[in-house]
CSV table of C-alpha atoms in Angstrom, one decimal:
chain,number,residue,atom,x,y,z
R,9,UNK,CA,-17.2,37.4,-27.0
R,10,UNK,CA,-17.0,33.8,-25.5
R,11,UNK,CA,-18.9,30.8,-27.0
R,12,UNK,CA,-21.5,29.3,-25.7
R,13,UNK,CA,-21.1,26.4,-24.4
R,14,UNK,CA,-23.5,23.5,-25.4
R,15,UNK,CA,-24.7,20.7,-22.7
R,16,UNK,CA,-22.0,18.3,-23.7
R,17,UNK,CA,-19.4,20.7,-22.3
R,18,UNK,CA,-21.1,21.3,-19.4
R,19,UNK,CA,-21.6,17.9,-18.6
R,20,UNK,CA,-18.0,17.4,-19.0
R,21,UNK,CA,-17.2,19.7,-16.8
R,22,UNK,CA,-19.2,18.8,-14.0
R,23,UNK,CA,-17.7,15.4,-14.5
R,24,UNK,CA,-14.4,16.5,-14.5
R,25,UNK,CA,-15.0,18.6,-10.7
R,26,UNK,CA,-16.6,15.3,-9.2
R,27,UNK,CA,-13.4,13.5,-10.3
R,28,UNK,CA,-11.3,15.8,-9.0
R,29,UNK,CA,-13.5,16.2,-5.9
R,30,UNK,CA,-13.9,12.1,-5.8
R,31,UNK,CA,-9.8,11.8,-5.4
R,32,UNK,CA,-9.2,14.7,-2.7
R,33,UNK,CA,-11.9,12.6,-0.9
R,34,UNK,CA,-10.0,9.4,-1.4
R,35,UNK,CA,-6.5,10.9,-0.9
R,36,UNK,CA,-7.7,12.7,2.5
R,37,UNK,CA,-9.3,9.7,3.7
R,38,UNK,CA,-6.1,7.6,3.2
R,39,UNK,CA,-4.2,10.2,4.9
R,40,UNK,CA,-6.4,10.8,7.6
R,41,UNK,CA,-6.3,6.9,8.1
R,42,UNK,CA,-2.2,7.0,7.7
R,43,UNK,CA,-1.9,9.4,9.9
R,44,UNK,CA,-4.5,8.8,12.8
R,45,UNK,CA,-2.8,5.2,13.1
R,46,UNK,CA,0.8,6.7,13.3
R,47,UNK,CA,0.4,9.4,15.7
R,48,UNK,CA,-2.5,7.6,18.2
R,49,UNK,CA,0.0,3.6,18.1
R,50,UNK,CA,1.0,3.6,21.7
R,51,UNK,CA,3.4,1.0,20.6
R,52,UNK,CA,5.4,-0.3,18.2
R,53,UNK,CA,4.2,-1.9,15.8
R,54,UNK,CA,3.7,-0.9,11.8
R,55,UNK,CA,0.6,-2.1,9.9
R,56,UNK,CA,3.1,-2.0,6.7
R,57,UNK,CA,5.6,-4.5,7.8
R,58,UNK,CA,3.2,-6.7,9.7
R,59,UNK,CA,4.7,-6.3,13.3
R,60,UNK,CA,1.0,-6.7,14.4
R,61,UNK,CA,1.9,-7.8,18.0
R,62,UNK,CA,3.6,-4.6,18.7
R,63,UNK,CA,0.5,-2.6,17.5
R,64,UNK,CA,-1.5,-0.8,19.8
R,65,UNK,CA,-4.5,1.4,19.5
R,66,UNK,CA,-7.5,2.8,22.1
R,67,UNK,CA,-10.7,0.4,21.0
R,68,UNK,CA,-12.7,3.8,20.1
R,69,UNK,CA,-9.9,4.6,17.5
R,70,UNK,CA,-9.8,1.0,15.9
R,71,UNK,CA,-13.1,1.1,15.1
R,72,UNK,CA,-13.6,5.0,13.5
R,73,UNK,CA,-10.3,3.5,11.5
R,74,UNK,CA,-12.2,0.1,10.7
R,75,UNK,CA,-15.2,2.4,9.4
R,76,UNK,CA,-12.7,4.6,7.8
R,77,UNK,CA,-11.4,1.9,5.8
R,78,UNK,CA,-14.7,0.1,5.0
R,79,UNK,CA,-15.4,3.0,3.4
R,80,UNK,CA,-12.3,3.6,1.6
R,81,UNK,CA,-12.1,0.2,0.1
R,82,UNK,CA,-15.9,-0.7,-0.5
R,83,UNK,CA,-18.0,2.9,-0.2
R,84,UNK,CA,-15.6,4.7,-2.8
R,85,UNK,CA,-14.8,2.3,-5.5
R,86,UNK,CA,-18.1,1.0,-6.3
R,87,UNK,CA,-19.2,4.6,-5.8
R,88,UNK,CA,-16.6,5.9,-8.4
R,89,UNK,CA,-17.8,3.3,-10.7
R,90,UNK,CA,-21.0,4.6,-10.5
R,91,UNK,CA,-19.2,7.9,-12.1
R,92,UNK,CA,-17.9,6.9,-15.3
R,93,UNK,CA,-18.9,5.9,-18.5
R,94,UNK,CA,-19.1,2.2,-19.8
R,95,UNK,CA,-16.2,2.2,-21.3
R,96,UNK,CA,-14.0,3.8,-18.2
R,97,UNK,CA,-16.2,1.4,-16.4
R,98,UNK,CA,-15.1,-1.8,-18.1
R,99,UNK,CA,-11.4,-1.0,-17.9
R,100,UNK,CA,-11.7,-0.6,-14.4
R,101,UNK,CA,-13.4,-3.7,-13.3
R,102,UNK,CA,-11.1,-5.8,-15.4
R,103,UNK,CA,-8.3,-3.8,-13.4
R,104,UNK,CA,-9.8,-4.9,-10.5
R,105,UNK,CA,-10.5,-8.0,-11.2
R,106,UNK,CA,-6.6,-8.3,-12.1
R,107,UNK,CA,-6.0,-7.1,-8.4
R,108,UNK,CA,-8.2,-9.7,-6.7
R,109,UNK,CA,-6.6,-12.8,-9.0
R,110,UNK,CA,-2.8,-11.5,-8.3
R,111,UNK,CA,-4.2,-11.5,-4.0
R,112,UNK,CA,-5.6,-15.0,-4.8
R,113,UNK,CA,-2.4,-16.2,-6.9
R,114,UNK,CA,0.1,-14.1,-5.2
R,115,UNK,CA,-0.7,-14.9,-1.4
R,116,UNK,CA,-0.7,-19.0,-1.7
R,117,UNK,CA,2.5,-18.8,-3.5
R,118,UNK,CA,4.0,-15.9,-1.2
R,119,UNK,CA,3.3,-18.3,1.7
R,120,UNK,CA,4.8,-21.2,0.8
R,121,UNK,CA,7.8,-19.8,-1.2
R,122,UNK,CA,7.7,-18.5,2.9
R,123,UNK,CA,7.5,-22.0,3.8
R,124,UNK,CA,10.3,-23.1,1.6
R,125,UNK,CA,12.5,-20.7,3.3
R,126,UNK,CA,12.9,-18.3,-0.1
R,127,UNK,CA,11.0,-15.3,1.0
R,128,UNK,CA,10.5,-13.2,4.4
R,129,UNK,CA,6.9,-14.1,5.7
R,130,UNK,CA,3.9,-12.7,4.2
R,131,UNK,CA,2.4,-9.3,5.2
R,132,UNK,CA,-0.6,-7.1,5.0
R,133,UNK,CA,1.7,-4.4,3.0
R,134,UNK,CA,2.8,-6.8,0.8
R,135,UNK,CA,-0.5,-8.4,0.3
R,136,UNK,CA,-1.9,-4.8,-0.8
R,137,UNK,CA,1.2,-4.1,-3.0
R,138,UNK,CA,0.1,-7.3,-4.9
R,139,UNK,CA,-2.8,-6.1,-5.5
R,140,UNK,CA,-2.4,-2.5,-6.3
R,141,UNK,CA,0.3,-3.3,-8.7
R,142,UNK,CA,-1.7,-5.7,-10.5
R,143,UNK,CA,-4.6,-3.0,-10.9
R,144,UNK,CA,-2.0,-1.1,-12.4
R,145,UNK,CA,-0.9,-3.2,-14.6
R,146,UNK,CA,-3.7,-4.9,-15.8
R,147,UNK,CA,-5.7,-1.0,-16.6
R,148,UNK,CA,-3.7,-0.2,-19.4
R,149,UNK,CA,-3.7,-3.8,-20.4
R,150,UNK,CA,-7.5,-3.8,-20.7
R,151,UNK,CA,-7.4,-0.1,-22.6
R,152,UNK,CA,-4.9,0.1,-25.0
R,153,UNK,CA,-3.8,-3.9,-26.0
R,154,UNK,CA,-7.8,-4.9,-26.8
């Protein structure tokens, strides 16, 4: 005989699908934008190492991947944060807000450590590596050293 299960549980549970539903989305997006960009470049150029000259894509294809993006770095997020509780919530935008003051830091002094002849020249890849690293590190920063 199974337990029943109370309204707390099932609230948990659909949580849990929509999180796991919200991050297929999000991978399969990324992937789809990865890949569309690789296989439709009718030159040779890579957004990752900023060889943006050699870049080439039909006009009709830039802009699904400009919507595509919009979506994955605006529609998303501030969906997802719509998702989780205050706590989860709070960790998250001080993440983020970690990621957009390592871009604002990191850039400037990328470009003129660039300048100074110490580093190769800033990138886009780079730029988002910044950032991403930054969330990462300041997450668990926010959750566990409070």
């Amino acid at each position: 005989m199974t337990k029943p299960i109370g309204p707390g549980e099932v609230r948990t549970r659909q949580r849990q699908r929509r999180q796991i539903v919200y991050v297929a989305i999000a991978a399969l997006l990324g992937g789809g934008i990865g890949f569309v960009t690789g296989f439709f470049d009718k030159g040779d150029g890579s957004l990752f190492t900023g060889e943006w000259e050699a870049l080439s894509l039909d006009p009709a294809i830039a802009v699904i991947l400009a919507l595509a993006l919009v979506a994955g770095f605006t529609v998303l997020p501030l969906y997802g944060f719509t998702q989780v509780d205050e706590m989860k919530r709070e960790y998250n935008l001080i993440a983020f807000t970690g990621g957009c003051i390592a871009v604002i830091t990191g850039f400037p002094v990328w470009a003129v450590l660039y300048a100074g002849g110490f580093v190769p020249a800033p990138h886009a890849f780079g730029v988002f590596a910044i950032a991403f690293v930054a969330m990462m590190v300041s997450y668990p920063i926010a959750r566990f050293v409070r």
